[in-house]
Coordinates of C-alpha atoms in Angstrom, one line a residue:
Chain A
X1 CA 37.1 1.3 -15.1
X2 CA 34.7 -1.4 -13.9
X3 CA 32.6 -2.6 -16.9
X4 CA 29.9 -5.2 -17.4
X5 CA 28.7 -5.9 -20.9
X6 CA 25.8 -8.2 -21.5
X7 CA 25.1 -10.0 -24.8
X8 CA 23.0 -12.8 -26.2
X9 CA 19.5 -11.3 -26.0
X10 CA 17.0 -11.4 -28.8
X11 CA 13.7 -12.6 -30.0
X12 CA 12.9 -16.3 -29.3
X13 CA 9.9 -18.5 -29.5
X14 CA 8.2 -19.9 -26.4
X15 CA 9.8 -23.2 -25.4
X16 CA 13.1 -22.4 -27.0
X17 CA 16.5 -21.6 -25.4
X18 CA 18.8 -18.7 -25.2
X19 CA 22.2 -18.1 -23.6
X20 CA 23.1 -14.8 -22.1
X21 CA 26.7 -13.7 -21.5
X22 CA 28.3 -11.0 -19.4
X23 CA 31.8 -9.8 -20.0
X24 CA 33.5 -8.3 -17.0
X25 CA 36.5 -6.0 -16.9
X26 CA 38.2 -3.5 -14.6
X27 CA 38.1 -5.7 -11.4
X28 CA 39.3 -9.1 -10.2
X29 CA 36.4 -11.1 -11.4
X30 CA 37.0 -14.2 -9.4
X31 CA 36.9 -12.3 -6.1
X32 CA 33.2 -11.5 -6.4
X33 CA 29.8 -13.1 -6.6
X34 CA 27.7 -12.2 -9.6
X35 CA 24.0 -12.0 -10.2
X36 CA 21.4 -11.7 -13.0
X37 CA 18.5 -9.3 -12.4
X38 CA 15.7 -8.6 -14.9
X39 CA 13.1 -6.0 -15.5
X40 CA 10.0 -6.9 -17.5
X41 CA 8.4 -4.0 -19.5
X42 CA 6.6 -1.6 -17.3
X43 CA 7.5 -3.4 -14.1
X44 CA 10.2 -3.3 -11.4
X45 CA 13.4 -5.2 -10.8
X46 CA 13.4 -8.9 -10.2
X47 CA 16.4 -10.9 -9.0
X48 CA 16.9 -14.0 -11.2
X49 CA 20.0 -15.9 -10.1
X50 CA 23.3 -15.6 -8.3
X51 CA 26.6 -17.4 -8.2
X52 CA 29.4 -17.0 -5.7
X53 CA 33.1 -16.5 -6.5
X54 CA 34.0 -20.1 -7.1
X55 CA 30.6 -21.4 -8.3
X56 CA 30.3 -23.3 -5.0
X57 CA 27.0 -21.5 -4.1
X58 CA 24.3 -20.9 -6.6
X59 CA 20.7 -19.8 -6.1
X60 CA 17.6 -19.1 -8.3
X61 CA 14.4 -17.3 -8.1
X62 CA 11.4 -19.7 -7.9
X63 CA 10.1 -18.3 -11.2
X64 CA 13.2 -19.7 -13.1
X65 CA 14.2 -22.6 -11.0
X66 CA 14.7 -25.8 -13.1
X67 CA 14.7 -23.8 -16.4
X68 CA 17.6 -21.4 -16.0
X69 CA 21.3 -22.2 -15.2
X70 CA 23.8 -19.7 -14.1
X71 CA 27.5 -20.3 -14.6
X72 CA 30.8 -18.5 -14.7
X73 CA 34.3 -18.8 -16.3
X74 CA 36.7 -17.1 -14.1
X75 CA 39.6 -17.6 -16.6
X76 CA 37.6 -15.6 -19.2
X77 CA 36.0 -13.1 -16.8
X78 CA 32.6 -14.1 -18.0
X79 CA 29.2 -14.8 -16.5
X80 CA 26.5 -16.8 -18.3
X81 CA 22.8 -17.5 -18.0
X82 CA 21.4 -20.5 -19.9
X83 CA 17.7 -20.1 -20.3
X84 CA 15.6 -23.1 -21.4
X85 CA 11.9 -23.6 -21.8
X86 CA 11.4 -19.9 -22.2
X87 CA 7.9 -18.4 -21.6
X88 CA 6.3 -15.1 -22.5
X89 CA 6.7 -14.0 -18.9
X90 CA 10.5 -14.2 -19.2
X91 CA 10.4 -11.2 -21.6
X92 CA 12.6 -8.6 -19.9
X93 CA 15.7 -6.6 -19.9
X94 CA 18.4 -8.8 -18.3
X95 CA 21.1 -7.1 -16.2
X96 CA 24.3 -8.6 -15.1
X97 CA 25.4 -7.3 -11.6
X98 CA 28.5 -7.5 -9.5
X99 CA 28.2 -8.3 -5.9
X100 CA 30.2 -6.4 -3.2
X101 CA 31.5 -9.7 -1.8
X102 CA 32.7 -13.1 -2.9
X103 CA 29.7 -14.8 -1.4
X104 CA 26.1 -14.3 -2.5
X105 CA 24.9 -12.1 0.3
X106 CA 25.2 -8.4 0.0
X107 CA 24.6 -5.5 -2.4
X108 CA 25.1 -5.2 -6.1
X109 CA 27.5 -2.4 -6.7
X110 CA 28.0 -2.4 -10.4
X111 CA 25.5 -3.2 -13.2
X112 CA 25.6 -3.6 -16.9
X113 CA 23.4 -1.8 -19.4
X114 CA 21.3 -5.0 -20.0
X115 CA 20.4 -7.2 -22.9
X116 CA 16.7 -7.6 -24.0
X117 CA 15.1 -10.9 -24.2
X118 CA 11.7 -11.2 -26.0
X119 CA 9.8 -14.4 -25.9
X120 CA 7.1 -14.5 -28.5
X121 CA 5.8 -16.6 -31.4
Chain B
X1 CA 9.3 -15.9 0.9
X2 CA 10.0 -12.4 2.1
X3 CA 7.7 -9.7 0.7
X4 CA 8.8 -6.1 0.4
X5 CA 6.5 -3.1 0.3
X6 CA 7.4 0.5 -0.4
X7 CA 5.5 3.6 0.1
X8 CA 4.5 5.8 -1.6
X9 CA 4.5 4.2 -5.1
X10 CA 5.2 7.6 -6.5
X11 CA 5.7 11.2 -5.4
X12 CA 6.2 14.6 -6.8
X13 CA 8.3 17.2 -4.9
X14 CA 10.0 20.5 -5.5
X15 CA 13.8 21.1 -5.8
X16 CA 15.2 21.4 -2.3
X17 CA 12.4 19.4 -0.6
X18 CA 13.1 16.6 1.8
X19 CA 11.9 13.3 0.4
X20 CA 11.2 10.2 2.4
X21 CA 10.5 6.7 1.2
X22 CA 9.6 3.8 3.4
X23 CA 10.2 0.1 2.9
X24 CA 8.7 -2.7 5.0
X25 CA 9.7 -6.4 5.0
X26 CA 7.3 -9.1 5.8
X27 CA 9.7 -10.6 8.4
X28 CA 12.8 -9.5 10.3
X29 CA 15.7 -9.0 7.9
X30 CA 18.0 -7.4 10.4
X31 CA 19.9 -4.7 8.4
X32 CA 20.1 -6.7 5.2
X33 CA 18.6 -4.0 3.1
X34 CA 19.9 -2.0 0.2
X35 CA 18.6 1.0 -1.8
X36 CA 19.1 1.6 -5.5
X37 CA 18.4 4.4 -7.9
X38 CA 17.2 3.5 -11.4
X39 CA 16.9 6.1 -14.2
X40 CA 15.2 5.1 -17.6
X41 CA 17.7 3.7 -20.0
X42 CA 20.4 3.5 -17.4
X43 CA 21.9 0.8 -15.2
X44 CA 20.6 0.7 -11.7
X45 CA 22.9 2.4 -9.1
X46 CA 23.6 1.3 -5.6
X47 CA 23.1 4.2 -3.1
X48 CA 22.8 2.6 0.3
X49 CA 23.9 -0.8 1.6
X50 CA 23.2 -2.6 4.8
X51 CA 20.4 -0.2 5.6
X52 CA 22.4 2.9 6.4
X53 CA 25.8 2.8 4.7
X54 CA 26.4 5.3 1.9
X55 CA 28.0 3.8 -1.1
X56 CA 31.3 5.4 -2.2
X57 CA 30.8 8.4 -4.4
X58 CA 27.1 8.8 -3.6
X59 CA 26.2 12.4 -2.5
X60 CA 25.6 12.8 1.2
X61 CA 22.0 14.1 0.7
X62 CA 21.1 10.4 0.4
X63 CA 20.7 8.4 3.6
X64 CA 19.1 5.3 5.0
X65 CA 18.0 4.0 8.3
X66 CA 16.1 1.2 10.0
X67 CA 16.4 -2.4 11.0
X68 CA 14.2 -5.4 11.4
X69 CA 11.2 -4.9 9.3
X70 CA 11.0 -1.1 8.8
X71 CA 13.4 1.0 6.8
X72 CA 13.5 4.6 5.6
X73 CA 15.3 6.2 2.7
X74 CA 15.8 10.0 2.6
X75 CA 16.9 12.6 0.1
X76 CA 17.6 15.6 2.3
X77 CA 17.4 18.2 -0.5
X78 CA 15.9 17.0 -3.8
X79 CA 17.9 17.8 -6.9
X80 CA 16.7 17.7 -10.6
X81 CA 19.1 14.8 -11.3
X82 CA 17.4 12.7 -8.6
X83 CA 14.4 12.1 -10.8
X84 CA 14.3 8.2 -10.9
X85 CA 12.7 5.2 -9.5
X86 CA 14.1 4.0 -6.1
X87 CA 14.0 0.4 -5.0
X88 CA 14.8 -1.3 -1.7
X89 CA 16.2 -4.8 -1.8
X90 CA 16.5 -7.4 1.0
X91 CA 19.1 -10.1 1.0
X92 CA 18.2 -12.2 4.0
X93 CA 18.4 -15.9 3.5
X94 CA 19.5 -15.7 -0.2
X95 CA 16.2 -14.3 -1.5
X96 CA 17.3 -10.8 -2.8
X97 CA 13.7 -9.5 -3.1
X98 CA 13.2 -6.0 -4.5
X99 CA 10.5 -3.7 -3.4
X100 CA 8.0 -2.5 -6.1
X101 CA 9.8 0.9 -6.4
X102 CA 9.0 4.5 -5.7
X103 CA 8.9 6.9 -8.7
X104 CA 10.2 10.3 -7.8
X105 CA 9.3 13.3 -10.0
X106 CA 9.9 17.0 -9.7

């Protein structure tokens, strides 16, 4: 069974950092690109960042560029999101999502349940 | 940046009704358009990829069409379990923008 389990969320003060993790199982992790998508309270889905199968292609939404860093460890079937200089507007439920292909382009065919990040003093 | 619009923003229909949602891109995105279903407290679910391809395991009452800038998502016969918010998403030029969503109620 394909499974994605996010962790690392929590309450953090503005300007501080947080690192999210996503543990993948049930598929050949290093065959697929992976993405982070978030949903702020009461709003829709927003793509955050994506990384291709071998970390050779990485992209970010303008809203997080320069503050967030996506990475993956294929040996450990894990995806990460390092979030620095956090702002109140980063408060959201963060989903890890599996792509349908090894490169970034395409659909997201499997999603985790999400981990909540709250940025507040 | 590519902007995505959806209409309507919400709708209410009866069981068995045909439901249609439209999605418009601000520029030509060819067929680089996906549709997702999102229920409260659940993970989003891919329904349609590349504008018109039904994801494996998704009931055939769901369908999608369109290319370029105008796309349509249809539920041919609405079922109680279809209550959800539906999002279109483009992936042209590595931008992955989601539409604002359409909330479907019965």
